[in-house]
Amino acid sequence: MTTRTLPQDPYIEAIGDALTAAGLEPTDHSWTDDGETRGTYCYLNAVITLDPSGTLASDDEDAIDGAAWPHGLLLLWEWHTGVEADQGEPERGSFWQFAELKADGSNEYPSSLPVEGYASPAAVVEAARKVISREIGAGHFFNGGVPSWDGGTIGETWERHAELDAACEAWGNDEASE
């Protein structure tokens, strides 16, 4: 996690605690941040790295044969200001994605995780388990990262979603005023 406090920190911490309680402890390669692209498009994000196979390998030579997730799984959360939505960037608000890590540290094209943008920790755990078991398959770049899943949205929103949304909105408004 970052050393400065960001609006999403308590939420991502709650997600991490739920994953840990479910036996899916995030690795040390998990963090929250704020960022920008092209100097104008600001957003909040979080990356949670999981090692569901217990076989995290730094490269293909170290990978254990047959490991389902030899390099790990990323759970990605983002909140966007919507500033450049008219240019193909995401609309204002939050969403979850997942991606499989590759040996070189890059990842497959992220796919939508079928949960609410402010999903409850239990919903993220359930969705992560379905990704790990391959019930939810990765989407393809050419179909917009839509996962192979027809089970609808998983779970409920976080009980503190209004507080989180207000904090993200305040951050977005502050960014827009600078």
PDB file of C-alpha atoms in Angstrom:
ATOM      1  CA  MET A   1       0.000   0.000   0.000  1.00  0.00           C
ATOM      2  CA  THR A   2       1.004   3.607  -0.516  1.00  0.00           C
ATOM      3  CA  THR A   3       2.313   5.752   2.360  1.00  0.00           C
ATOM      4  CA  ARG A   4      -0.174   8.587   1.741  1.00  0.00           C
ATOM      5  CA  THR A   5      -3.860   8.089   2.428  1.00  0.00           C
ATOM      6  CA  LEU A   6      -6.082   7.748  -0.616  1.00  0.00           C
ATOM      7  CA  PRO A   7      -9.890   7.495  -0.666  1.00  0.00           C
ATOM      8  CA  GLN A   8      -9.843   3.803  -1.642  1.00  0.00           C
ATOM      9  CA  ASP A   9      -7.375   2.652   1.031  1.00  0.00           C
ATOM     10  CA  PRO A  10      -9.937   1.529   3.670  1.00  0.00           C
ATOM     11  CA  TYR A  11     -11.938  -0.287   0.983  1.00  0.00           C
ATOM     12  CA  ILE A  12      -8.963  -2.108  -0.504  1.00  0.00           C
ATOM     13  CA  GLU A  13      -7.790  -2.996   3.010  1.00  0.00           C
ATOM     14  CA  ALA A  14     -11.218  -4.550   3.708  1.00  0.00           C
ATOM     15  CA  ILE A  15     -10.965  -6.507   0.441  1.00  0.00           C
ATOM     16  CA  GLY A  16      -7.462  -7.699   1.389  1.00  0.00           C
ATOM     17  CA  ASP A  17      -8.673  -8.769   4.842  1.00  0.00           C
ATOM     18  CA  ALA A  18     -11.557 -10.745   3.296  1.00  0.00           C
ATOM     19  CA  LEU A  19      -9.243 -12.421   0.780  1.00  0.00           C
ATOM     20  CA  THR A  20      -6.813 -13.329   3.582  1.00  0.00           C
ATOM     21  CA  ALA A  21      -9.631 -14.752   5.724  1.00  0.00           C
ATOM     22  CA  ALA A  22     -10.685 -16.844   2.707  1.00  0.00           C
ATOM     23  CA  GLY A  23      -7.165 -18.272   2.316  1.00  0.00           C
ATOM     24  CA  LEU A  24      -6.273 -16.058  -0.660  1.00  0.00           C
ATOM     25  CA  GLU A  25      -3.777 -13.737   1.018  1.00  0.00           C
ATOM     26  CA  PRO A  26      -2.561 -10.930  -1.243  1.00  0.00           C
ATOM     27  CA  THR A  27       1.164 -10.888  -1.951  1.00  0.00           C
ATOM     28  CA  ASP A  28       3.537  -8.036  -1.145  1.00  0.00           C
ATOM     29  CA  HIS A  29       2.998  -6.836  -4.728  1.00  0.00           C
ATOM     30  CA  SER A  30      -0.335  -5.194  -3.900  1.00  0.00           C
ATOM     31  CA  TRP A  31      -0.821  -1.426  -3.744  1.00  0.00           C
ATOM     32  CA  THR A  32      -3.073   1.606  -4.152  1.00  0.00           C
ATOM     33  CA  ASP A  33      -2.249   4.744  -6.079  1.00  0.00           C
ATOM     34  CA  ASP A  34      -3.557   7.726  -7.962  1.00  0.00           C
ATOM     35  CA  GLY A  35      -2.434   8.263 -11.494  1.00  0.00           C
ATOM     36  CA  GLU A  36      -2.902  10.129 -14.689  1.00  0.00           C
ATOM     37  CA  THR A  37      -2.567   9.547 -18.383  1.00  0.00           C
ATOM     38  CA  ARG A  38      -1.658  12.168 -20.946  1.00  0.00           C
ATOM     39  CA  GLY A  39      -1.322  14.682 -18.124  1.00  0.00           C
ATOM     40  CA  THR A  40      -5.045  15.337 -17.774  1.00  0.00           C
ATOM     41  CA  TYR A  41      -6.917  12.128 -17.138  1.00  0.00           C
ATOM     42  CA  CYS A  42      -6.761  11.355 -13.385  1.00  0.00           C
ATOM     43  CA  TYR A  43      -7.917   8.213 -11.649  1.00  0.00           C
ATOM     44  CA  LEU A  44      -7.593   6.159  -8.469  1.00  0.00           C
ATOM     45  CA  ASN A  45      -6.487   2.554  -8.630  1.00  0.00           C
ATOM     46  CA  ALA A  46      -5.536  -0.521  -6.660  1.00  0.00           C
ATOM     47  CA  VAL A  47      -3.755  -3.714  -7.604  1.00  0.00           C
ATOM     48  CA  ILE A  48      -4.142  -6.849  -5.530  1.00  0.00           C
ATOM     49  CA  THR A  49      -1.784  -9.647  -6.518  1.00  0.00           C
ATOM     50  CA  LEU A  50      -2.778 -13.186  -5.577  1.00  0.00           C
ATOM     51  CA  ASP A  51      -0.800 -16.415  -5.738  1.00  0.00           C
ATOM     52  CA  PRO A  52      -3.701 -18.884  -5.944  1.00  0.00           C
ATOM     53  CA  SER A  53      -1.506 -21.845  -6.901  1.00  0.00           C
ATOM     54  CA  GLY A  54       1.033 -21.155  -4.171  1.00  0.00           C
ATOM     55  CA  THR A  55       3.631 -21.414  -6.902  1.00  0.00           C
ATOM     56  CA  LEU A  56       4.509 -17.828  -7.761  1.00  0.00           C
ATOM     57  CA  ALA A  57       7.386 -18.150 -10.198  1.00  0.00           C
ATOM     58  CA  SER A  58       9.554 -15.279 -11.385  1.00  0.00           C
ATOM     59  CA  ASP A  59       9.976 -16.742 -14.871  1.00  0.00           C
ATOM     60  CA  ASP A  60       8.908 -19.711 -16.998  1.00  0.00           C
ATOM     61  CA  GLU A  61      11.996 -21.723 -16.030  1.00  0.00           C
ATOM     62  CA  ASP A  62      10.949 -21.557 -12.354  1.00  0.00           C
ATOM     63  CA  ALA A  63       7.288 -22.355 -13.046  1.00  0.00           C
ATOM     64  CA  ILE A  64       5.940 -25.608 -11.670  1.00  0.00           C
ATOM     65  CA  ASP A  65       4.565 -27.826 -14.429  1.00  0.00           C
ATOM     66  CA  GLY A  66       0.794 -27.888 -14.372  1.00  0.00           C
ATOM     67  CA  ALA A  67       0.366 -24.953 -11.974  1.00  0.00           C
ATOM     68  CA  ALA A  68      -2.897 -23.216 -12.826  1.00  0.00           C
ATOM     69  CA  TRP A  69      -1.586 -19.723 -11.981  1.00  0.00           C
ATOM     70  CA  PRO A  70       2.220 -20.033 -12.111  1.00  0.00           C
ATOM     71  CA  HIS A  71       2.863 -16.274 -12.096  1.00  0.00           C
ATOM     72  CA  GLY A  72      -0.186 -15.052 -10.194  1.00  0.00           C
ATOM     73  CA  LEU A  73      -3.507 -13.313 -10.626  1.00  0.00           C
ATOM     74  CA  LEU A  74      -4.211  -9.581 -10.507  1.00  0.00           C
ATOM     75  CA  LEU A  75      -7.399  -8.066  -9.164  1.00  0.00           C
ATOM     76  CA  LEU A  76      -7.594  -4.473 -10.410  1.00  0.00           C
ATOM     77  CA  TRP A  77      -9.849  -1.709  -9.099  1.00  0.00           C
ATOM     78  CA  GLU A  78     -10.130   1.739 -10.675  1.00  0.00           C
ATOM     79  CA  TRP A  79     -12.169   4.885 -10.128  1.00  0.00           C
ATOM     80  CA  HIS A  80     -12.248   7.343 -13.018  1.00  0.00           C
ATOM     81  CA  THR A  81     -13.127  11.027 -13.160  1.00  0.00           C
ATOM     82  CA  GLY A  82     -14.780  10.612 -16.569  1.00  0.00           C
ATOM     83  CA  VAL A  83     -12.911  13.696 -17.801  1.00  0.00           C
ATOM     84  CA  GLU A  84     -12.069  12.071 -21.127  1.00  0.00           C
ATOM     85  CA  ALA A  85     -15.057   9.743 -21.494  1.00  0.00           C
ATOM     86  CA  ASP A  86     -15.879  11.444 -24.803  1.00  0.00           C
ATOM     87  CA  GLN A  87     -12.470  10.235 -26.063  1.00  0.00           C
ATOM     88  CA  GLY A  88     -13.041   6.590 -25.252  1.00  0.00           C
ATOM     89  CA  GLU A  89     -11.797   6.651 -21.660  1.00  0.00           C
ATOM     90  CA  PRO A  90     -14.006   5.158 -18.913  1.00  0.00           C
ATOM     91  CA  GLU A  91     -17.061   6.959 -17.601  1.00  0.00           C
ATOM     92  CA  ARG A  92     -16.978   8.484 -14.116  1.00  0.00           C
ATOM     93  CA  GLY A  93     -17.050   5.825 -11.425  1.00  0.00           C
ATOM     94  CA  SER A  94     -15.453   2.592 -10.313  1.00  0.00           C
ATOM     95  CA  PHE A  95     -15.023  -0.887 -11.711  1.00  0.00           C
ATOM     96  CA  TRP A  96     -13.146  -4.157 -11.090  1.00  0.00           C
ATOM     97  CA  GLN A  97     -11.046  -6.215 -13.534  1.00  0.00           C
ATOM     98  CA  PHE A  98      -8.779  -9.247 -13.363  1.00  0.00           C
ATOM     99  CA  ALA A  99      -5.765 -10.412 -15.354  1.00  0.00           C
ATOM    100  CA  GLU A 100      -3.351 -13.313 -15.321  1.00  0.00           C
ATOM    101  CA  LEU A 101       0.285 -12.414 -14.767  1.00  0.00           C
ATOM    102  CA  LYS A 102       2.922 -13.534 -17.274  1.00  0.00           C
ATOM    103  CA  ALA A 103       6.498 -14.618 -16.611  1.00  0.00           C
ATOM    104  CA  ASP A 104       7.925 -11.251 -17.701  1.00  0.00           C
ATOM    105  CA  GLY A 105       5.810  -9.330 -15.164  1.00  0.00           C
ATOM    106  CA  SER A 106       3.309  -8.092 -17.726  1.00  0.00           C
ATOM    107  CA  ASN A 107      -0.248  -9.342 -17.714  1.00  0.00           C
ATOM    108  CA  GLU A 108      -2.897 -10.575 -20.064  1.00  0.00           C
ATOM    109  CA  TYR A 109      -5.415  -7.990 -21.265  1.00  0.00           C
ATOM    110  CA  PRO A 110      -7.635  -7.255 -18.222  1.00  0.00           C
ATOM    111  CA  SER A 111     -11.172  -8.611 -18.205  1.00  0.00           C
ATOM    112  CA  SER A 112     -14.152  -7.221 -16.338  1.00  0.00           C
ATOM    113  CA  LEU A 113     -14.796  -8.850 -12.985  1.00  0.00           C
ATOM    114  CA  PRO A 114     -18.582  -9.306 -12.764  1.00  0.00           C
ATOM    115  CA  VAL A 115     -19.067  -7.404  -9.500  1.00  0.00           C
ATOM    116  CA  GLU A 116     -20.317  -3.923  -8.635  1.00  0.00           C
ATOM    117  CA  GLY A 117     -17.746  -1.124  -8.748  1.00  0.00           C
ATOM    118  CA  TYR A 118     -17.988  -0.871  -4.973  1.00  0.00           C
ATOM    119  CA  ALA A 119     -18.484  -4.613  -4.473  1.00  0.00           C
ATOM    120  CA  SER A 120     -18.577  -6.051  -0.998  1.00  0.00           C
ATOM    121  CA  PRO A 121     -15.428  -7.853   0.124  1.00  0.00           C
ATOM    122  CA  ALA A 122     -17.418 -11.110   0.119  1.00  0.00           C
ATOM    123  CA  ALA A 123     -18.436 -10.511  -3.513  1.00  0.00           C
ATOM    124  CA  VAL A 124     -14.814  -9.917  -4.559  1.00  0.00           C
ATOM    125  CA  VAL A 125     -13.750 -13.115  -2.766  1.00  0.00           C
ATOM    126  CA  GLU A 126     -16.514 -15.113  -4.478  1.00  0.00           C
ATOM    127  CA  ALA A 127     -15.648 -13.656  -7.896  1.00  0.00           C
ATOM    128  CA  ALA A 128     -11.926 -14.287  -7.351  1.00  0.00           C
ATOM    129  CA  ARG A 129     -12.653 -17.926  -6.483  1.00  0.00           C
ATOM    130  CA  LYS A 130     -14.652 -18.263  -9.709  1.00  0.00           C
ATOM    131  CA  VAL A 131     -11.778 -16.765 -11.708  1.00  0.00           C
ATOM    132  CA  ILE A 132      -9.282 -19.085 -10.000  1.00  0.00           C
ATOM    133  CA  SER A 133     -11.429 -22.136 -10.783  1.00  0.00           C
ATOM    134  CA  ARG A 134     -11.856 -20.819 -14.365  1.00  0.00           C
ATOM    135  CA  GLU A 135     -15.657 -20.575 -14.022  1.00  0.00           C
ATOM    136  CA  ILE A 136     -15.068 -16.981 -15.075  1.00  0.00           C
ATOM    137  CA  GLY A 137     -12.706 -16.935 -18.026  1.00  0.00           C
ATOM    138  CA  ALA A 138     -10.664 -14.046 -19.290  1.00  0.00           C
ATOM    139  CA  GLY A 139     -12.190 -11.910 -22.002  1.00  0.00           C
ATOM    140  CA  HIS A 140     -10.450 -11.242 -25.252  1.00  0.00           C
ATOM    141  CA  PHE A 141      -8.990  -7.885 -26.290  1.00  0.00           C
ATOM    142  CA  PHE A 142     -11.220  -7.766 -29.363  1.00  0.00           C
ATOM    143  CA  ASN A 143     -14.452  -8.181 -27.395  1.00  0.00           C
ATOM    144  CA  GLY A 144     -13.592  -5.422 -24.928  1.00  0.00           C
ATOM    145  CA  GLY A 145     -12.366  -7.689 -22.149  1.00  0.00           C
ATOM    146  CA  VAL A 146     -15.827  -9.102 -21.460  1.00  0.00           C
ATOM    147  CA  PRO A 147     -15.249 -12.337 -19.520  1.00  0.00           C
ATOM    148  CA  SER A 148     -16.744 -15.667 -20.465  1.00  0.00           C
ATOM    149  CA  TRP A 149     -19.372 -15.637 -17.741  1.00  0.00           C
ATOM    150  CA  ASP A 150     -23.132 -15.575 -17.935  1.00  0.00           C
ATOM    151  CA  GLY A 151     -23.946 -15.719 -14.241  1.00  0.00           C
ATOM    152  CA  GLY A 152     -24.666 -12.007 -13.887  1.00  0.00           C
ATOM    153  CA  THR A 153     -23.286  -9.696 -11.256  1.00  0.00           C
ATOM    154  CA  ILE A 154     -21.840 -11.459  -8.224  1.00  0.00           C
ATOM    155  CA  GLY A 155     -22.760 -10.307  -4.736  1.00  0.00           C
ATOM    156  CA  GLU A 156     -23.768  -7.003  -3.268  1.00  0.00           C
ATOM    157  CA  THR A 157     -22.170  -3.599  -2.840  1.00  0.00           C
ATOM    158  CA  TRP A 158     -19.982  -2.776   0.165  1.00  0.00           C
ATOM    159  CA  GLU A 159     -21.961  -1.511   3.157  1.00  0.00           C
ATOM    160  CA  ARG A 160     -19.743   1.618   3.191  1.00  0.00           C
ATOM    161  CA  HIS A 161     -20.095   2.285  -0.559  1.00  0.00           C
ATOM    162  CA  ALA A 162     -21.746   5.713  -0.093  1.00  0.00           C
ATOM    163  CA  GLU A 163     -18.837   6.875   2.087  1.00  0.00           C
ATOM    164  CA  LEU A 164     -16.301   5.547  -0.416  1.00  0.00           C
ATOM    165  CA  ASP A 165     -18.127   7.077  -3.368  1.00  0.00           C
ATOM    166  CA  ALA A 166     -18.269  10.470  -1.621  1.00  0.00           C
ATOM    167  CA  ALA A 167     -14.528  10.318  -0.868  1.00  0.00           C
ATOM    168  CA  CYS A 168     -13.718   9.392  -4.481  1.00  0.00           C
ATOM    169  CA  GLU A 169     -16.005  12.154  -5.796  1.00  0.00           C
ATOM    170  CA  ALA A 170     -14.336  14.711  -3.500  1.00  0.00           C
ATOM    171  CA  TRP A 171     -10.911  13.560  -4.737  1.00  0.00           C
ATOM    172  CA  GLY A 172     -12.100  13.819  -8.358  1.00  0.00           C
ATOM    173  CA  ASN A 173     -13.492  17.315  -7.807  1.00  0.00           C
ATOM    174  CA  ASP A 174     -10.214  18.410  -6.177  1.00  0.00           C
ATOM    175  CA  GLU A 175      -8.258  17.027  -9.148  1.00  0.00           C
ATOM    176  CA  ALA A 176     -10.530  18.818 -11.626  1.00  0.00           C
ATOM    177  CA  SER A 177     -10.081  22.148  -9.857  1.00  0.00           C
ATOM    178  CA  GLU A 178      -6.267  22.080 -10.094  1.00  0.00           C
TER     179      GLU A 178
END
